[in-house]
């Protein structure tokens, strides 16, 4: 079935470095792509999303890039901090014919980001 | 504004028992979705409710069921528990009836089946 997957299960960086987390997806009909951060003992927290008709979107210290040609999504975190250490998930959602998502997010497997001081 | 709350936070059951988990969405949110998170399968969609109606369902057996009340609070029930049902169960709430909008997740209920 359709799925969203990640290339790398773990990523270790030094504080202050830029981090790039990658995600491959298979559903070309996805309408939105979303990045979530999950810290230990907590539920996923929304970071940023991008609509399928966009290539790039920037937030505070984060940038999401979407390459529909190769079905690839990436999250770039600038000046990574120890507080950024968490599991990062990409997710996709497809809207039904009436434009309703009916809540169904399809998640990738996750990447563990570890930031060393 | 208070976030999504889930009760209980931890639960231990034995095989064959049934369990009910509760989720209170953010005030004003009428859509509630449930997800199961396991190390092997990751985050998987269970079902979504809006205005007491189930609008979408994932690929889980009929032992998994849910409901939503008029105040938007939701419960999910798992009957005849199996060892493989051990997981973190997350609920998420959102505002809009249609289109896409951000889902806010609760901290989850950690279910252990012995």
PDB file of C-alpha atoms in Angstrom:
ATOM      1  CA  UNK A   1       0.000   0.000   0.000  1.00  0.00           C
ATOM      2  CA  UNK A   2       0.957   3.647  -0.026  1.00  0.00           C
ATOM      3  CA  UNK A   3       3.587   4.606   2.512  1.00  0.00           C
ATOM      4  CA  UNK A   4       5.902   7.336   3.580  1.00  0.00           C
ATOM      5  CA  UNK A   5       9.386   6.213   4.547  1.00  0.00           C
ATOM      6  CA  UNK A   6      12.677   7.568   5.787  1.00  0.00           C
ATOM      7  CA  UNK A   7      16.171   6.964   4.424  1.00  0.00           C
ATOM      8  CA  UNK A   8      18.096   7.213   7.699  1.00  0.00           C
ATOM      9  CA  UNK A   9      16.936   5.964  11.058  1.00  0.00           C
ATOM     10  CA  UNK A  10      19.484   7.996  13.087  1.00  0.00           C
ATOM     11  CA  UNK A  11      21.289  11.285  12.711  1.00  0.00           C
ATOM     12  CA  UNK A  12      23.904  12.687  15.079  1.00  0.00           C
ATOM     13  CA  UNK A  13      25.065  16.287  14.799  1.00  0.00           C
ATOM     14  CA  UNK A  14      27.017  18.807  16.819  1.00  0.00           C
ATOM     15  CA  UNK A  15      25.276  21.754  18.381  1.00  0.00           C
ATOM     16  CA  UNK A  16      25.252  24.655  15.964  1.00  0.00           C
ATOM     17  CA  UNK A  17      25.414  22.487  12.849  1.00  0.00           C
ATOM     18  CA  UNK A  18      22.623  22.335  10.319  1.00  0.00           C
ATOM     19  CA  UNK A  19      20.625  19.106  10.193  1.00  0.00           C
ATOM     20  CA  UNK A  20      18.891  17.575   7.223  1.00  0.00           C
ATOM     21  CA  UNK A  21      16.320  14.837   7.681  1.00  0.00           C
ATOM     22  CA  UNK A  22      15.069  13.073   4.587  1.00  0.00           C
ATOM     23  CA  UNK A  23      11.866  11.318   3.686  1.00  0.00           C
ATOM     24  CA  UNK A  24      10.727   9.379   0.628  1.00  0.00           C
ATOM     25  CA  UNK A  25       7.064   9.039  -0.153  1.00  0.00           C
ATOM     26  CA  UNK A  26       5.188   6.875  -2.593  1.00  0.00           C
ATOM     27  CA  UNK A  27       1.747   8.458  -2.864  1.00  0.00           C
ATOM     28  CA  UNK A  28       1.913  10.941  -5.714  1.00  0.00           C
ATOM     29  CA  UNK A  29      -1.638  12.031  -4.853  1.00  0.00           C
ATOM     30  CA  UNK A  30      -0.661  13.412  -1.450  1.00  0.00           C
ATOM     31  CA  UNK A  31      -1.931  16.944  -0.938  1.00  0.00           C
ATOM     32  CA  UNK A  32       0.041  17.994   2.111  1.00  0.00           C
ATOM     33  CA  UNK A  33       3.247  16.877   3.748  1.00  0.00           C
ATOM     34  CA  UNK A  34       3.885  17.518   7.402  1.00  0.00           C
ATOM     35  CA  UNK A  35       6.855  17.202   9.726  1.00  0.00           C
ATOM     36  CA  UNK A  36       6.350  16.251  13.347  1.00  0.00           C
ATOM     37  CA  UNK A  37       8.779  16.155  16.265  1.00  0.00           C
ATOM     38  CA  UNK A  38       8.276  13.657  19.053  1.00  0.00           C
ATOM     39  CA  UNK A  39      10.166  13.930  22.305  1.00  0.00           C
ATOM     40  CA  UNK A  40      10.360  11.101  24.780  1.00  0.00           C
ATOM     41  CA  UNK A  41       7.097  10.644  26.659  1.00  0.00           C
ATOM     42  CA  UNK A  42       5.196  13.104  24.508  1.00  0.00           C
ATOM     43  CA  UNK A  43       2.940  13.019  21.525  1.00  0.00           C
ATOM     44  CA  UNK A  44       4.065  14.286  18.112  1.00  0.00           C
ATOM     45  CA  UNK A  45       4.345  18.044  17.831  1.00  0.00           C
ATOM     46  CA  UNK A  46       3.669  19.861  14.561  1.00  0.00           C
ATOM     47  CA  UNK A  47       6.744  21.557  13.081  1.00  0.00           C
ATOM     48  CA  UNK A  48       5.878  22.669   9.578  1.00  0.00           C
ATOM     49  CA  UNK A  49       3.828  21.594   6.608  1.00  0.00           C
ATOM     50  CA  UNK A  50       3.943  22.124   2.868  1.00  0.00           C
ATOM     51  CA  UNK A  51       1.265  21.879   0.255  1.00  0.00           C
ATOM     52  CA  UNK A  52       1.981  19.621  -2.682  1.00  0.00           C
ATOM     53  CA  UNK A  53       1.981  22.531  -5.144  1.00  0.00           C
ATOM     54  CA  UNK A  54       4.911  24.171  -3.342  1.00  0.00           C
ATOM     55  CA  UNK A  55       8.633  23.392  -3.494  1.00  0.00           C
ATOM     56  CA  UNK A  56       9.848  25.118  -0.373  1.00  0.00           C
ATOM     57  CA  UNK A  57       8.504  26.541   2.809  1.00  0.00           C
ATOM     58  CA  UNK A  58      10.381  28.199   5.644  1.00  0.00           C
ATOM     59  CA  UNK A  59       9.612  28.505   9.303  1.00  0.00           C
ATOM     60  CA  UNK A  60      11.585  29.526  12.322  1.00  0.00           C
ATOM     61  CA  UNK A  61      14.972  27.765  11.908  1.00  0.00           C
ATOM     62  CA  UNK A  62      13.312  25.113   9.744  1.00  0.00           C
ATOM     63  CA  UNK A  63      12.869  24.712   6.011  1.00  0.00           C
ATOM     64  CA  UNK A  64      10.965  21.989   4.222  1.00  0.00           C
ATOM     65  CA  UNK A  65      11.826  21.115   0.645  1.00  0.00           C
ATOM     66  CA  UNK A  66       9.594  19.065  -1.603  1.00  0.00           C
ATOM     67  CA  UNK A  67      10.811  17.388  -4.778  1.00  0.00           C
ATOM     68  CA  UNK A  68       7.829  15.825  -6.481  1.00  0.00           C
ATOM     69  CA  UNK A  69       9.903  14.526  -9.376  1.00  0.00           C
ATOM     70  CA  UNK A  70      11.699  12.048  -7.146  1.00  0.00           C
ATOM     71  CA  UNK A  71       9.032  11.977  -4.410  1.00  0.00           C
ATOM     72  CA  UNK A  72      11.396  13.280  -1.776  1.00  0.00           C
ATOM     73  CA  UNK A  73      10.822  15.514   1.214  1.00  0.00           C
ATOM     74  CA  UNK A  74      13.426  16.999   3.527  1.00  0.00           C
ATOM     75  CA  UNK A  75      13.486  18.985   6.737  1.00  0.00           C
ATOM     76  CA  UNK A  76      16.393  21.314   7.321  1.00  0.00           C
ATOM     77  CA  UNK A  77      17.045  22.582  10.822  1.00  0.00           C
ATOM     78  CA  UNK A  78      19.430  25.501  11.084  1.00  0.00           C
ATOM     79  CA  UNK A  79      21.797  25.920  14.019  1.00  0.00           C
ATOM     80  CA  UNK A  80      20.646  22.700  15.645  1.00  0.00           C
ATOM     81  CA  UNK A  81      20.310  22.838  19.412  1.00  0.00           C
ATOM     82  CA  UNK A  82      20.295  20.091  22.066  1.00  0.00           C
ATOM     83  CA  UNK A  83      16.580  20.774  22.522  1.00  0.00           C
ATOM     84  CA  UNK A  84      16.064  19.631  18.939  1.00  0.00           C
ATOM     85  CA  UNK A  85      16.997  16.078  19.920  1.00  0.00           C
ATOM     86  CA  UNK A  86      13.921  13.973  19.238  1.00  0.00           C
ATOM     87  CA  UNK A  87      12.364  11.611  16.735  1.00  0.00           C
ATOM     88  CA  UNK A  88      11.230  13.344  13.562  1.00  0.00           C
ATOM     89  CA  UNK A  89       8.403  11.995  11.442  1.00  0.00           C
ATOM     90  CA  UNK A  90       7.246  12.988   8.031  1.00  0.00           C
ATOM     91  CA  UNK A  91       3.582  12.448   7.272  1.00  0.00           C
ATOM     92  CA  UNK A  92       1.305  12.934   4.333  1.00  0.00           C
ATOM     93  CA  UNK A  93      -2.352  13.506   3.934  1.00  0.00           C
ATOM     94  CA  UNK A  94      -4.598  13.175   0.924  1.00  0.00           C
ATOM     95  CA  UNK A  95      -7.806  15.135   0.631  1.00  0.00           C
ATOM     96  CA  UNK A  96     -10.939  13.374  -0.474  1.00  0.00           C
ATOM     97  CA  UNK A  97     -12.873  14.536  -3.529  1.00  0.00           C
ATOM     98  CA  UNK A  98     -14.727  17.108  -1.449  1.00  0.00           C
ATOM     99  CA  UNK A  99     -11.489  18.483  -0.037  1.00  0.00           C
ATOM    100  CA  UNK A 100     -11.838  16.728   3.309  1.00  0.00           C
ATOM    101  CA  UNK A 101      -8.969  14.882   4.875  1.00  0.00           C
ATOM    102  CA  UNK A 102     -11.022  12.969   7.405  1.00  0.00           C
ATOM    103  CA  UNK A 103      -8.052  13.081   9.732  1.00  0.00           C
ATOM    104  CA  UNK A 104      -5.939  10.342   8.202  1.00  0.00           C
ATOM    105  CA  UNK A 105      -2.226  11.085   8.401  1.00  0.00           C
ATOM    106  CA  UNK A 106       0.154   8.494   6.961  1.00  0.00           C
ATOM    107  CA  UNK A 107       3.446   8.580   8.840  1.00  0.00           C
ATOM    108  CA  UNK A 108       6.963   7.570   7.927  1.00  0.00           C
ATOM    109  CA  UNK A 109       9.015   5.416  10.276  1.00  0.00           C
ATOM    110  CA  UNK A 110      10.915   8.287  11.903  1.00  0.00           C
ATOM    111  CA  UNK A 111      14.492   9.523  12.274  1.00  0.00           C
ATOM    112  CA  UNK A 112      16.194   9.860  15.623  1.00  0.00           C
ATOM    113  CA  UNK A 113      18.079  13.148  15.792  1.00  0.00           C
ATOM    114  CA  UNK A 114      20.728  13.457  18.486  1.00  0.00           C
ATOM    115  CA  UNK A 115      22.408  16.796  19.030  1.00  0.00           C
ATOM    116  CA  UNK A 116      25.679  16.751  20.936  1.00  0.00           C
ATOM    117  CA  UNK A 117      26.677  19.856  22.930  1.00  0.00           C
TER     118      UNK A 117
ATOM    119  CA  UNK B   1      -5.895  26.942  26.163  1.00  0.00           C
ATOM    120  CA  UNK B   2      -5.414  23.414  27.514  1.00  0.00           C
ATOM    121  CA  UNK B   3      -3.983  20.827  25.160  1.00  0.00           C
ATOM    122  CA  UNK B   4      -5.292  17.407  24.258  1.00  0.00           C
ATOM    123  CA  UNK B   5      -5.556  15.219  27.333  1.00  0.00           C
ATOM    124  CA  UNK B   6      -5.601  11.452  27.445  1.00  0.00           C
ATOM    125  CA  UNK B   7      -6.447   9.156  30.321  1.00  0.00           C
ATOM    126  CA  UNK B   8      -5.105   6.995  31.690  1.00  0.00           C
ATOM    127  CA  UNK B   9      -1.473   7.623  30.814  1.00  0.00           C
ATOM    128  CA  UNK B  10      -0.426   4.059  31.580  1.00  0.00           C
ATOM    129  CA  UNK B  11      -2.376   0.840  31.615  1.00  0.00           C
ATOM    130  CA  UNK B  12      -1.496  -2.813  32.125  1.00  0.00           C
ATOM    131  CA  UNK B  13      -3.927  -5.503  31.033  1.00  0.00           C
ATOM    132  CA  UNK B  14      -3.818  -9.234  30.392  1.00  0.00           C
ATOM    133  CA  UNK B  15      -4.684 -11.086  27.226  1.00  0.00           C
ATOM    134  CA  UNK B  16      -8.381 -11.484  26.625  1.00  0.00           C
ATOM    135  CA  UNK B  17      -9.379  -8.420  28.625  1.00  0.00           C
ATOM    136  CA  UNK B  18     -10.873  -5.303  27.142  1.00  0.00           C
ATOM    137  CA  UNK B  19      -9.786  -1.703  27.616  1.00  0.00           C
ATOM    138  CA  UNK B  20     -11.246   1.765  27.153  1.00  0.00           C
ATOM    139  CA  UNK B  21      -9.084   4.807  26.574  1.00  0.00           C
ATOM    140  CA  UNK B  22     -10.284   8.386  26.784  1.00  0.00           C
ATOM    141  CA  UNK B  23      -9.363  11.539  24.903  1.00  0.00           C
ATOM    142  CA  UNK B  24     -10.445  15.110  25.558  1.00  0.00           C
ATOM    143  CA  UNK B  25      -9.724  17.388  22.600  1.00  0.00           C
ATOM    144  CA  UNK B  26      -8.720  21.011  22.725  1.00  0.00           C
ATOM    145  CA  UNK B  27     -11.723  23.194  23.474  1.00  0.00           C
ATOM    146  CA  UNK B  28     -13.556  23.991  20.263  1.00  0.00           C
ATOM    147  CA  UNK B  29     -12.030  21.118  18.303  1.00  0.00           C
ATOM    148  CA  UNK B  30     -14.621  18.760  16.915  1.00  0.00           C
ATOM    149  CA  UNK B  31     -12.453  16.301  15.008  1.00  0.00           C
ATOM    150  CA  UNK B  32     -10.654  13.578  16.945  1.00  0.00           C
ATOM    151  CA  UNK B  33      -8.341  11.014  15.380  1.00  0.00           C
ATOM    152  CA  UNK B  34      -6.719   7.988  17.009  1.00  0.00           C
ATOM    153  CA  UNK B  35      -3.357   6.445  16.172  1.00  0.00           C
ATOM    154  CA  UNK B  36      -1.454   3.401  17.364  1.00  0.00           C
ATOM    155  CA  UNK B  37       2.317   3.719  17.740  1.00  0.00           C
ATOM    156  CA  UNK B  38       4.564   0.662  17.974  1.00  0.00           C
ATOM    157  CA  UNK B  39       8.300   0.221  17.355  1.00  0.00           C
ATOM    158  CA  UNK B  40       7.638  -2.206  14.541  1.00  0.00           C
ATOM    159  CA  UNK B  41       4.780  -0.535  12.678  1.00  0.00           C
ATOM    160  CA  UNK B  42       5.295   3.093  13.615  1.00  0.00           C
ATOM    161  CA  UNK B  43       2.320   5.419  13.753  1.00  0.00           C
ATOM    162  CA  UNK B  44      -0.811   3.975  12.215  1.00  0.00           C
ATOM    163  CA  UNK B  45      -4.202   5.610  11.813  1.00  0.00           C
ATOM    164  CA  UNK B  46      -7.071   3.921  13.633  1.00  0.00           C
ATOM    165  CA  UNK B  47     -10.123   6.125  13.040  1.00  0.00           C
ATOM    166  CA  UNK B  48     -11.439   9.666  12.985  1.00  0.00           C
ATOM    167  CA  UNK B  49     -14.597  11.148  14.448  1.00  0.00           C
ATOM    168  CA  UNK B  50     -16.400  14.398  13.801  1.00  0.00           C
ATOM    169  CA  UNK B  51     -19.643  15.416  15.462  1.00  0.00           C
ATOM    170  CA  UNK B  52     -20.125  11.928  16.912  1.00  0.00           C
ATOM    171  CA  UNK B  53     -19.747  10.276  13.500  1.00  0.00           C
ATOM    172  CA  UNK B  54     -16.917   8.032  12.411  1.00  0.00           C
ATOM    173  CA  UNK B  55     -15.761   9.443   9.089  1.00  0.00           C
ATOM    174  CA  UNK B  56     -12.685   7.369   8.419  1.00  0.00           C
ATOM    175  CA  UNK B  57     -11.223   4.076   9.585  1.00  0.00           C
ATOM    176  CA  UNK B  58      -7.802   2.476   9.236  1.00  0.00           C
ATOM    177  CA  UNK B  59      -6.918  -1.154   8.654  1.00  0.00           C
ATOM    178  CA  UNK B  60      -7.456  -2.566  12.115  1.00  0.00           C
ATOM    179  CA  UNK B  61      -9.617  -5.522  13.165  1.00  0.00           C
ATOM    180  CA  UNK B  62     -13.098  -5.030  14.505  1.00  0.00           C
ATOM    181  CA  UNK B  63     -11.776  -5.466  18.051  1.00  0.00           C
ATOM    182  CA  UNK B  64     -10.799  -1.810  17.819  1.00  0.00           C
ATOM    183  CA  UNK B  65     -13.725   0.549  18.099  1.00  0.00           C
ATOM    184  CA  UNK B  66     -14.405   4.081  19.146  1.00  0.00           C
ATOM    185  CA  UNK B  67     -17.018   6.687  19.726  1.00  0.00           C
ATOM    186  CA  UNK B  68     -17.365  10.399  20.205  1.00  0.00           C
ATOM    187  CA  UNK B  69     -19.674  12.218  22.547  1.00  0.00           C
ATOM    188  CA  UNK B  70     -21.604  15.437  22.022  1.00  0.00           C
ATOM    189  CA  UNK B  71     -18.900  17.404  23.868  1.00  0.00           C
ATOM    190  CA  UNK B  72     -16.334  16.042  21.352  1.00  0.00           C
ATOM    191  CA  UNK B  73     -14.628  13.821  23.920  1.00  0.00           C
ATOM    192  CA  UNK B  74     -13.761  10.485  22.427  1.00  0.00           C
ATOM    193  CA  UNK B  75     -13.133   6.980  23.661  1.00  0.00           C
ATOM    194  CA  UNK B  76     -11.581   4.004  21.981  1.00  0.00           C
ATOM    195  CA  UNK B  77     -12.126   0.429  23.037  1.00  0.00           C
ATOM    196  CA  UNK B  78     -10.083  -2.661  22.360  1.00  0.00           C
ATOM    197  CA  UNK B  79     -11.741  -5.963  23.126  1.00  0.00           C
ATOM    198  CA  UNK B  80     -10.128  -9.374  23.567  1.00  0.00           C
ATOM    199  CA  UNK B  81      -6.672  -7.903  23.994  1.00  0.00           C
ATOM    200  CA  UNK B  82      -3.696  -9.573  22.331  1.00  0.00           C
ATOM    201  CA  UNK B  83      -0.013  -9.200  23.138  1.00  0.00           C
ATOM    202  CA  UNK B  84       0.455  -7.305  19.889  1.00  0.00           C
ATOM    203  CA  UNK B  85      -1.925  -4.599  21.064  1.00  0.00           C
ATOM    204  CA  UNK B  86       0.774  -3.305  23.390  1.00  0.00           C
ATOM    205  CA  UNK B  87       1.445   0.174  22.087  1.00  0.00           C
ATOM    206  CA  UNK B  88       1.231   3.884  22.663  1.00  0.00           C
ATOM    207  CA  UNK B  89      -2.240   5.065  21.689  1.00  0.00           C
ATOM    208  CA  UNK B  90      -2.371   8.679  20.609  1.00  0.00           C
ATOM    209  CA  UNK B  91      -5.292  10.889  19.911  1.00  0.00           C
ATOM    210  CA  UNK B  92      -5.203  14.129  17.990  1.00  0.00           C
ATOM    211  CA  UNK B  93      -7.740  16.888  17.619  1.00  0.00           C
ATOM    212  CA  UNK B  94      -8.281  19.536  14.989  1.00  0.00           C
ATOM    213  CA  UNK B  95     -10.676  22.335  14.238  1.00  0.00           C
ATOM    214  CA  UNK B  96     -11.915  22.307  10.703  1.00  0.00           C
ATOM    215  CA  UNK B  97     -14.695  20.152   9.429  1.00  0.00           C
ATOM    216  CA  UNK B  98     -13.256  20.041   5.941  1.00  0.00           C
ATOM    217  CA  UNK B  99      -9.953  20.324   4.131  1.00  0.00           C
ATOM    218  CA  UNK B 100      -6.670  19.891   5.929  1.00  0.00           C
ATOM    219  CA  UNK B 101      -5.617  21.487   9.156  1.00  0.00           C
ATOM    220  CA  UNK B 102      -3.053  20.902  11.834  1.00  0.00           C
ATOM    221  CA  UNK B 103      -3.650  18.029  14.196  1.00  0.00           C
ATOM    222  CA  UNK B 104      -2.664  18.505  17.836  1.00  0.00           C
ATOM    223  CA  UNK B 105      -1.600  15.343  19.605  1.00  0.00           C
ATOM    224  CA  UNK B 106      -2.036  14.324  23.195  1.00  0.00           C
ATOM    225  CA  UNK B 107       0.681  12.616  25.257  1.00  0.00           C
ATOM    226  CA  UNK B 108      -0.764   9.173  24.615  1.00  0.00           C
ATOM    227  CA  UNK B 109      -1.811   6.195  26.688  1.00  0.00           C
ATOM    228  CA  UNK B 110       0.826   3.494  27.077  1.00  0.00           C
ATOM    229  CA  UNK B 111      -0.955   0.127  27.000  1.00  0.00           C
ATOM    230  CA  UNK B 112       0.916  -3.004  28.023  1.00  0.00           C
ATOM    231  CA  UNK B 113      -0.739  -6.368  27.455  1.00  0.00           C
ATOM    232  CA  UNK B 114       0.693  -9.267  29.463  1.00  0.00           C
TER     233      UNK B 114
END
